[in-house]
GROMACS .gro file of C-alpha atoms in nm:
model
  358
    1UNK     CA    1  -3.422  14.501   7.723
    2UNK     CA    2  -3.349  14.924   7.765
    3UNK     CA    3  -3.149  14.990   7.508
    4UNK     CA    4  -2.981  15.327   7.544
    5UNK     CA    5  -3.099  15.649   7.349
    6UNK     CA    6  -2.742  15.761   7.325
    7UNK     CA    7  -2.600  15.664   6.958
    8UNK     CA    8  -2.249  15.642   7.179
    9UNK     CA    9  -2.189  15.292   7.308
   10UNK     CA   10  -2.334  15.307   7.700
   11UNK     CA   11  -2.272  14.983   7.940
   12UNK     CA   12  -2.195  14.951   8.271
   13UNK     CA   13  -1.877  14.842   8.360
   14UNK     CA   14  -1.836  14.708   8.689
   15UNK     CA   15  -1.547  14.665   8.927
   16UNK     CA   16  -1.404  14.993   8.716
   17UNK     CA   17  -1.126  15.083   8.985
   18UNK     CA   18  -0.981  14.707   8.998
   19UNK     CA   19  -0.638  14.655   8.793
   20UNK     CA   20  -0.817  14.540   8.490
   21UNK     CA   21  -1.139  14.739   8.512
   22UNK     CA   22  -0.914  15.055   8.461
   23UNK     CA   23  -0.740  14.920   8.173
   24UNK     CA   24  -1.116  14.811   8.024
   25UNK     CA   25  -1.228  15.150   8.074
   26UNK     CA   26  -0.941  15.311   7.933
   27UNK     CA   27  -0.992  15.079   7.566
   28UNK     CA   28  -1.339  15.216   7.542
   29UNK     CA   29  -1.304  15.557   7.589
   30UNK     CA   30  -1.025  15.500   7.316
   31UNK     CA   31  -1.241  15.312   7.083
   32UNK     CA   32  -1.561  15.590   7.105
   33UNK     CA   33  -1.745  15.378   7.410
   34UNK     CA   34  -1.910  15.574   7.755
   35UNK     CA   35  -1.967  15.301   8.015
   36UNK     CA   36  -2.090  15.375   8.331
   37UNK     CA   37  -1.807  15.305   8.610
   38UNK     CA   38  -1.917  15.113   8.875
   39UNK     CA   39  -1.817  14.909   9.209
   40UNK     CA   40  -1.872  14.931   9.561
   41UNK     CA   41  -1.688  15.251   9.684
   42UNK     CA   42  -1.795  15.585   9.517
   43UNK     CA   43  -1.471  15.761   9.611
   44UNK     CA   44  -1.225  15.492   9.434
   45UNK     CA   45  -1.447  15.553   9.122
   46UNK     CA   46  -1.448  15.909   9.144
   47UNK     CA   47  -1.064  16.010   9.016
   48UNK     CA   48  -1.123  15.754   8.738
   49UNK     CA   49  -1.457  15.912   8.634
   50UNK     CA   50  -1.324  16.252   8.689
   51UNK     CA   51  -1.036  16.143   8.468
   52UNK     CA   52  -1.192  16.014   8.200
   53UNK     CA   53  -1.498  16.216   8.198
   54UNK     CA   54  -1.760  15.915   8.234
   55UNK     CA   55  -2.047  15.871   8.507
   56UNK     CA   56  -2.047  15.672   8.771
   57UNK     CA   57  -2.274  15.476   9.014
   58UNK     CA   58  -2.167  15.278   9.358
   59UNK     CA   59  -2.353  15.015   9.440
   60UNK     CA   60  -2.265  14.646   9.633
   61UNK     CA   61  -2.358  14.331   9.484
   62UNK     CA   62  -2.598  14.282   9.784
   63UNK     CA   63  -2.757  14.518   9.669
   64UNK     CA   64  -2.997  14.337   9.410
   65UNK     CA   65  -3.236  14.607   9.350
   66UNK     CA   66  -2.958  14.870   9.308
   67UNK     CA   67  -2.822  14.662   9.046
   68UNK     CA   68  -3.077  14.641   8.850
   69UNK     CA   69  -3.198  15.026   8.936
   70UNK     CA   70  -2.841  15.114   8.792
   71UNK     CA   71  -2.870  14.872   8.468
   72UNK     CA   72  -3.197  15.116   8.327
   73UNK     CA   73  -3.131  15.225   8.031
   74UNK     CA   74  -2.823  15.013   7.983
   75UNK     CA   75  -2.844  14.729   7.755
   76UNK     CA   76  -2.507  14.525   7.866
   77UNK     CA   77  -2.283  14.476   8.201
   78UNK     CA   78  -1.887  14.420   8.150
   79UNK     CA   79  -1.804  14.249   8.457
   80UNK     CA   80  -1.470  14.264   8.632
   81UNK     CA   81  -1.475  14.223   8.991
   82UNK     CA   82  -1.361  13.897   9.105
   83UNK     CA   83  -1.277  13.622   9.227
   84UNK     CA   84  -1.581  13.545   8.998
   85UNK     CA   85  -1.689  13.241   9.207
   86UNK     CA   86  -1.810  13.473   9.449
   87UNK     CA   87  -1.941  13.803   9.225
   88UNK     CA   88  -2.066  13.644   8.905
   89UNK     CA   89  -2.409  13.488   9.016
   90UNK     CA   90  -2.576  13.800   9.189
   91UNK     CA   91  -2.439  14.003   8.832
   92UNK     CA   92  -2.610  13.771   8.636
   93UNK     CA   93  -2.935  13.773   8.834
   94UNK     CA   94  -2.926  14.134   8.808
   95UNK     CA   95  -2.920  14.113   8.410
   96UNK     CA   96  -3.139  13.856   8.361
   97UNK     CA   97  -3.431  14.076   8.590
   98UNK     CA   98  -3.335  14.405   8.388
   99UNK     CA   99  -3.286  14.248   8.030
  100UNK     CA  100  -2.921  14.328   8.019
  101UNK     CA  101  -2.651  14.089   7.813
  102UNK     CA  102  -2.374  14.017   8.093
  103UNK     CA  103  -1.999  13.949   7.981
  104UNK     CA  104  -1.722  13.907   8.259
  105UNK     CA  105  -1.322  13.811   8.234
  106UNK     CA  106  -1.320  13.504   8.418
  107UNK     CA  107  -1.125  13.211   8.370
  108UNK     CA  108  -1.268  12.984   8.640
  109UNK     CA  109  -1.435  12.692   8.561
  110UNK     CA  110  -1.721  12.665   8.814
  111UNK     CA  111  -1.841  13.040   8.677
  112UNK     CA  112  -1.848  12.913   8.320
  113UNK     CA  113  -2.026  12.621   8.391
  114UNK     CA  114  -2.304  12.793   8.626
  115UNK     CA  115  -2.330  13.085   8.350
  116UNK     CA  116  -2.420  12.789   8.084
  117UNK     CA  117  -2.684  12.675   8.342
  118UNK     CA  118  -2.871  12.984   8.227
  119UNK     CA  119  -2.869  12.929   7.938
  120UNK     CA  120  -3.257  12.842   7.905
  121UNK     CA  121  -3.366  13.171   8.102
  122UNK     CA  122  -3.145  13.386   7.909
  123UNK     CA  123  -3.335  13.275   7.576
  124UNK     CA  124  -3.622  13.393   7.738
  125UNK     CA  125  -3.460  13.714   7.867
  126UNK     CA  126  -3.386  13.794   7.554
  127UNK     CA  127  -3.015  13.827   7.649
  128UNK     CA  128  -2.654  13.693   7.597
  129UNK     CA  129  -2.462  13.556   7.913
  130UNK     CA  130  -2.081  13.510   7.815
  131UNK     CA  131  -1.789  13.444   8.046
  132UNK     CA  132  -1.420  13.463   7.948
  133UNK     CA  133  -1.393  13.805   7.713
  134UNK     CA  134  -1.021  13.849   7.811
  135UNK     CA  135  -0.722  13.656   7.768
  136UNK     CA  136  -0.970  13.359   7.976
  137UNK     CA  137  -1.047  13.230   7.784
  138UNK     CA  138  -1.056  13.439   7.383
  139UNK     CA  139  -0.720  13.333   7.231
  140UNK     CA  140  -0.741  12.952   7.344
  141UNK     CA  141  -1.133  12.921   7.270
  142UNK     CA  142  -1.085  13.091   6.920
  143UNK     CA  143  -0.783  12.873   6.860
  144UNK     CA  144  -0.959  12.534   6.980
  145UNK     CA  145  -1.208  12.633   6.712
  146UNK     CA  146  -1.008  12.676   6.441
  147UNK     CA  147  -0.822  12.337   6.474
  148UNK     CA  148  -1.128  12.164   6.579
  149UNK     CA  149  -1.313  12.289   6.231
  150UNK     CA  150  -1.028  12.154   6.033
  151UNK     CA  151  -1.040  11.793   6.180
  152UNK     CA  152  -1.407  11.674   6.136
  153UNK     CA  153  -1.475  11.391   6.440
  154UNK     CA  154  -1.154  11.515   6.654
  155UNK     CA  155  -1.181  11.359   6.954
  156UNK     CA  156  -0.882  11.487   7.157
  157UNK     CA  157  -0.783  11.870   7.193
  158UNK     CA  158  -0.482  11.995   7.325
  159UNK     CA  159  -0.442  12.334   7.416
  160UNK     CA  160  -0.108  12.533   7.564
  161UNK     CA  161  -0.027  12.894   7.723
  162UNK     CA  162   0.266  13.063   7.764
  163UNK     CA  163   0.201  13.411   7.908
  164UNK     CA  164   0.440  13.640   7.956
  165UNK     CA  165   0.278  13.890   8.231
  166UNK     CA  166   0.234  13.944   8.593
  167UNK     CA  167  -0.077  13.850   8.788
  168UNK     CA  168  -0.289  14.161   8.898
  169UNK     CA  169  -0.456  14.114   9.267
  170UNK     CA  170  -0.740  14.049   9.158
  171UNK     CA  171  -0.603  13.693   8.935
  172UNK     CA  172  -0.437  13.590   9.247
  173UNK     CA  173  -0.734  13.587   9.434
  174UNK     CA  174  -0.920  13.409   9.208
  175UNK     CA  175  -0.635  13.178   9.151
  176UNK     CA  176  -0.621  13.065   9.546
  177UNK     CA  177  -0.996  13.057   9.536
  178UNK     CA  178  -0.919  12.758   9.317
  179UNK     CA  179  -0.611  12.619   9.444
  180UNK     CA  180  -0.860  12.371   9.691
  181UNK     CA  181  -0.998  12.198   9.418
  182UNK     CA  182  -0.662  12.068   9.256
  183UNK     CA  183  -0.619  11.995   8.872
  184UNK     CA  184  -0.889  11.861   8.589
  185UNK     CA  185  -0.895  11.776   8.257
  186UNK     CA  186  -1.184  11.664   8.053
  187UNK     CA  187  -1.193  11.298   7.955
  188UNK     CA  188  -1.546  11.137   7.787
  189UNK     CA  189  -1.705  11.464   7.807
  190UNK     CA  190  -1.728  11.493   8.163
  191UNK     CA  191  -1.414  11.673   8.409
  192UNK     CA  192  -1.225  11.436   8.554
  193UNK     CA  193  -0.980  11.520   8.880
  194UNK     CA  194  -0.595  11.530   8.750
  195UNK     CA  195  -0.290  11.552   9.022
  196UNK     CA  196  -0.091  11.852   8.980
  197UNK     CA  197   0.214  11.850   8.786
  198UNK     CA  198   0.140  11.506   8.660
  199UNK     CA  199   0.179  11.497   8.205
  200UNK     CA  200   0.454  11.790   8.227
  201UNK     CA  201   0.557  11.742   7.871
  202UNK     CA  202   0.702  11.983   7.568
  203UNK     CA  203   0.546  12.188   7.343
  204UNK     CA  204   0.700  12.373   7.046
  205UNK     CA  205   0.514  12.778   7.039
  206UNK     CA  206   0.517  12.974   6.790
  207UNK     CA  207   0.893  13.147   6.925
  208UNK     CA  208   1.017  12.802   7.112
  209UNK     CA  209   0.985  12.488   7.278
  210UNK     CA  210   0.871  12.544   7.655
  211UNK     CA  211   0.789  12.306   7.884
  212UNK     CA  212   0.369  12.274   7.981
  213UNK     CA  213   0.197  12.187   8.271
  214UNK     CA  214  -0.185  12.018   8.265
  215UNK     CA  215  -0.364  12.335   8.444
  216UNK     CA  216  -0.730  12.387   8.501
  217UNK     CA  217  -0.781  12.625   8.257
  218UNK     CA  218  -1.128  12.756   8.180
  219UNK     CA  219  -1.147  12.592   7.820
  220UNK     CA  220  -1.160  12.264   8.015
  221UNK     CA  221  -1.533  12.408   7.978
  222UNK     CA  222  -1.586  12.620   7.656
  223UNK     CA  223  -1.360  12.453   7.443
  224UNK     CA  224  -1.608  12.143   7.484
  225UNK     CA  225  -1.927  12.400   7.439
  226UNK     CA  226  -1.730  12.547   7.172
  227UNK     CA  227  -1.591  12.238   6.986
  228UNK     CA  228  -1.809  11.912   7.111
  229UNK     CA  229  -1.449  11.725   7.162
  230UNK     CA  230  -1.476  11.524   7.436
  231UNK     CA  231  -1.112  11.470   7.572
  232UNK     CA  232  -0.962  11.797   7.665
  233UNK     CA  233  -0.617  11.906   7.833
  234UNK     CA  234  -0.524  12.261   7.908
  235UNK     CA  235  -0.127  12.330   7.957
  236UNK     CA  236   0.053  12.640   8.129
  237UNK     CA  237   0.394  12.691   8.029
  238UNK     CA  238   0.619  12.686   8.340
  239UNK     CA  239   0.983  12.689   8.363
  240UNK     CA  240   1.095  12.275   8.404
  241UNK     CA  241   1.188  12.256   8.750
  242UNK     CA  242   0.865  12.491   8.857
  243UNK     CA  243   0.674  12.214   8.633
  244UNK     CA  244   0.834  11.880   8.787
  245UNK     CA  245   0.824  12.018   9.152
  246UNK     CA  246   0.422  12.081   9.156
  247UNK     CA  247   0.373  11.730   9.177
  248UNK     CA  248   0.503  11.754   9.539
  249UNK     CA  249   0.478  12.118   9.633
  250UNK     CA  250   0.063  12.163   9.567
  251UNK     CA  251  -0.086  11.900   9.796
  252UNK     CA  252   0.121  12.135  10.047
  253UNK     CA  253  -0.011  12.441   9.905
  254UNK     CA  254  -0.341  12.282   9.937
  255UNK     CA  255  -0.314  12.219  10.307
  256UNK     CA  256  -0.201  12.571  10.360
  257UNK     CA  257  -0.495  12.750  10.192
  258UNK     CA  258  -0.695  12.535  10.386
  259UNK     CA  259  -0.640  12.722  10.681
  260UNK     CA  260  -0.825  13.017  10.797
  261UNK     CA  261  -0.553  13.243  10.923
  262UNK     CA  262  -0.364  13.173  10.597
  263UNK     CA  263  -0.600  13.283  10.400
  264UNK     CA  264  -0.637  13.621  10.572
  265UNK     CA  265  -0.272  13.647  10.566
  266UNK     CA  266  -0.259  13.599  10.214
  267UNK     CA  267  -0.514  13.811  10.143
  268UNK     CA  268  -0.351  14.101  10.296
  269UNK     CA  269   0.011  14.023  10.101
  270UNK     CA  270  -0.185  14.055   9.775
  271UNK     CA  271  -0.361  14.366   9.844
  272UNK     CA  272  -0.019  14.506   9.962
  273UNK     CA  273   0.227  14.363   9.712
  274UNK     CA  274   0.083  14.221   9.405
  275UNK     CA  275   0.008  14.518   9.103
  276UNK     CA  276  -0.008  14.342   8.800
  277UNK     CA  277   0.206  14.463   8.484
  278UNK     CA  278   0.342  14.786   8.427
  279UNK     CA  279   0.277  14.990   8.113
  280UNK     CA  280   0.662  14.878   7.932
  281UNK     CA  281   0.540  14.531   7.981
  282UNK     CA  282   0.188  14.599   7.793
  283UNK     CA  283   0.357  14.756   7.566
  284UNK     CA  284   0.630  14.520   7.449
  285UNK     CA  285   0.518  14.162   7.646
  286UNK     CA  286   0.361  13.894   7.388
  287UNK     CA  287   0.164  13.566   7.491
  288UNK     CA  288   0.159  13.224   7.329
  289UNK     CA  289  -0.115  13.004   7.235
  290UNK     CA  290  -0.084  12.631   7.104
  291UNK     CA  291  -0.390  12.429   6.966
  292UNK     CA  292  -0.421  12.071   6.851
  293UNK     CA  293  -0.661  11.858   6.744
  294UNK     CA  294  -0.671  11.446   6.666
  295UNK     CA  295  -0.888  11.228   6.528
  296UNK     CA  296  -0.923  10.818   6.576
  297UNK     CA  297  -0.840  10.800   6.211
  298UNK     CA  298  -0.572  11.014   6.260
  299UNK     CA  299  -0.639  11.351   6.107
  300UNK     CA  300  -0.486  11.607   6.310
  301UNK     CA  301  -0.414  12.000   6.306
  302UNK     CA  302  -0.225  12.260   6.452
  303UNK     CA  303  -0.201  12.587   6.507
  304UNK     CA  304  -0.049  12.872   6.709
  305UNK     CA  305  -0.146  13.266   6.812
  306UNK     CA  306   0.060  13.536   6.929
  307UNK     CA  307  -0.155  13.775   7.116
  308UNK     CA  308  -0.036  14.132   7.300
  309UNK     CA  309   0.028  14.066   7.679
  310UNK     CA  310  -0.226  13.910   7.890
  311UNK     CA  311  -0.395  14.232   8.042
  312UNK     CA  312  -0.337  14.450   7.729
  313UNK     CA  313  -0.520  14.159   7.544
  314UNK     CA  314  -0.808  14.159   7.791
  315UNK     CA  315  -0.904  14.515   7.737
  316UNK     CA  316  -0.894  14.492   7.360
  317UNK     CA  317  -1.104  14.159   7.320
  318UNK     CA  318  -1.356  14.294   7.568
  319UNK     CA  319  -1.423  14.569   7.454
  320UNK     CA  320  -1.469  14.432   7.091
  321UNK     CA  321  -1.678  14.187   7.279
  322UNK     CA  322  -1.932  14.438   7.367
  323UNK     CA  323  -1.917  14.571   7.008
  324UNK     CA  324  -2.022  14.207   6.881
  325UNK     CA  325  -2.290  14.154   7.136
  326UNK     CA  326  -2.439  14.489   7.093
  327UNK     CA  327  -2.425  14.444   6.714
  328UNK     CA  328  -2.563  14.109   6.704
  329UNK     CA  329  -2.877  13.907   6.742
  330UNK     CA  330  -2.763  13.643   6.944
  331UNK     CA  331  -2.993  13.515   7.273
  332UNK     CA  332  -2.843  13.265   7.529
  333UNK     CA  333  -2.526  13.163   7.688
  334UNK     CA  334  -2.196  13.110   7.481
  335UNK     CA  335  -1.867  13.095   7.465
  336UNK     CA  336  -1.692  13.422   7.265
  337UNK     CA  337  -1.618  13.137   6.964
  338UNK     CA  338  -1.919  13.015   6.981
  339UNK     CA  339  -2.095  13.370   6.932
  340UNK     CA  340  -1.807  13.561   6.707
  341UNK     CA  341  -1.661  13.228   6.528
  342UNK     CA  342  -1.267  13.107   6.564
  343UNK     CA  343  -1.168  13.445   6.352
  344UNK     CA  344  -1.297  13.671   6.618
  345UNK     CA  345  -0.968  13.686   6.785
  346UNK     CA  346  -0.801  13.805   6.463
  347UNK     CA  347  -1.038  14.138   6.486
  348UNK     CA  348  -0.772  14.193   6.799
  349UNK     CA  349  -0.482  14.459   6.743
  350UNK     CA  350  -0.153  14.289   6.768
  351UNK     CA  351  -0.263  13.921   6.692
  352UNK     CA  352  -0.171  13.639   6.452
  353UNK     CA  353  -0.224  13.294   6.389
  354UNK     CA  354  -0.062  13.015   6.229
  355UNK     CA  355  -0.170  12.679   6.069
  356UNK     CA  356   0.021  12.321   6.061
  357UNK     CA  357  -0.233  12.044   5.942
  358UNK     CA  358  -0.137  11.689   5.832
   0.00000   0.00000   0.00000
């Protein structure tokens, strides 16, 4: 690994001018940090350099020597272009040849399971591969954790979202990217399909009861790498009718995404129409996490988090991510509990937790 000279925190943070990426880059300016914007198009990341007085390099993920070229002298790579699926694996290539840790903000489950595939060669890199430093998947994997450490032998884990936010372009995409593959939950250890909208049930948060949808969220993977619990369900909050009408609505939804033209179309409604939260709802939005954990003898715990809003989250816990990583020792894949431990998302401005065990 390069490690830089400069006693200031340098990375390279790319996919800088997406929704997120700017809100990333603003944190670590805050916090003391200098990453290096980067992404394809060196005149979106020019005003945002200019702006915040950083450098900047433009360079495509095709571009496999480029990556790696711009990675000298950077130790770590905050990754933030998605849909993931698509951008994560040429990234990670590109760290693992330049002996850079890698940390992205994904929350789909096919990029957390290939970035645990590399585990082995990471080792041997000398590096630290971790998916999910934002809202996917901190609050839920730290909470998961924490109830999972107070039931010895749990063997079912329940965790439950309620975010109050706006999806950014750049979740949407990544959210149809998924919508062919349908629902999962983990039962025995291994994912299993689940229909959508099937197991809508309540769930009491921290402010009030909601109704909660099964979801494929990413812990459906790093809660079991995190915990070792075998039988896993992930919940969204959803207002009831939303919740009950999935069940007929997504194989529809399905069909529709299916189709090439549809795709383009919705492509081009996202880039025009979809932008994410404004700065009022940063500022005053709060998310809900809900965590429990059973055992066959029937120990059991809860817990709950509130967290800042979604994208205001991400930016924090990332950026504290790359303070842990850089600070640490660690070499490998893991999940952000696995590497910081279940209090990690309590080093987060604007978070708190609360127990219930029986």
């Amino acid at each position: 690994m390069n490690p830089s000279t400069n006693t200031t925190p340098r990375w390279l943070l790319y996919g800088a001018t997406g929704y997120t990426g700017v809100l990333i880059a603003e944190e670590a300016v805050r916090r003391g940090h200098e990453p290096v914007l980067a992404g394809r198009s060196r005149e979106k990341l020019a005003p945002l350099a200019s702006r915040l007085g950083l450098d900047r390099v433009a360079v495509g993920l095709d571009d496999m020597r480029g990556l790696v070229s711009a990675l000298e002298g950077l130790p770590l790579v905050v990754h933030a272009a998605g849909p993931f699926v698509h951008t994560s694996e040429p990234m990670v290539q590109a760290c693992l040849s330049a002996g850079a840790h890698y940390l992205d903000i994904t929350g789909e489950i096919p990029v957390f399971e290939n970035t645990f595939r590399h585990d082995a060669e990471a080792r041997r890199r000398g590096v630290v591969l971790m998916s999910g430093v934002g809202f996917d998947v901190v609050p839920t994997d730290c909470l998961a954790r924490h109830v999972a450490e107070k039931v010895p032998g749990a063997h079912e884990l329940d965790l439950a979202i309620a975010a109050v936010s706006q999806a950014s372009a750049g979740t949407t995409k990544s959210a149809r990217e998924g919508l062919p593959s349908g629902g999962f939950v983990r039962r025995g250890g291994h994912l299993r399909p689940w229909p959508m909208g099937k197991g809508v049930r309540r769930v009491r948060f921290s402010d009030k009861e909601r109704t909660v949808v099964p979801i494929p969220w990413g812990d459906l993977v790093t809660a079991w790498h995190s915990t070792g619990i075998p039988n896993i369900t992930t919940y969204l909050a959803q207002p009831a009718a939303v919740a009950r009408a999935l069940r007929f609505t997504f194989p529809l939804l399905q069909k529709l995404v299916a189709v090439g033209a549809v795709r383009e179309q919705l492509a081009r409604l996202v880039e025009a129409h979809v932008r994410g939260p404004d700065e009022a709802l940063h500022q005053t939005g709060r998310s809900q996490v809900w965590a429990e954990a059973r055992a066959p003898d029937g120990g059991r715990a809860e817990a709950w988090l509130e967290a800042p809003e979604a994208y205001a989250f991400t930016a924090k816990a990332t950026v504290r991510a790359v303070e842990e990583v850089l600070a640490g020792a660690l070499r490998g894949a893991f999940t952000p509990a696995q590497a910081f431990g279940a209090d990690f998302v309590l080093s987060i401005e604007g978070v708190r937790r609360m127990d219930l065990s029986a």
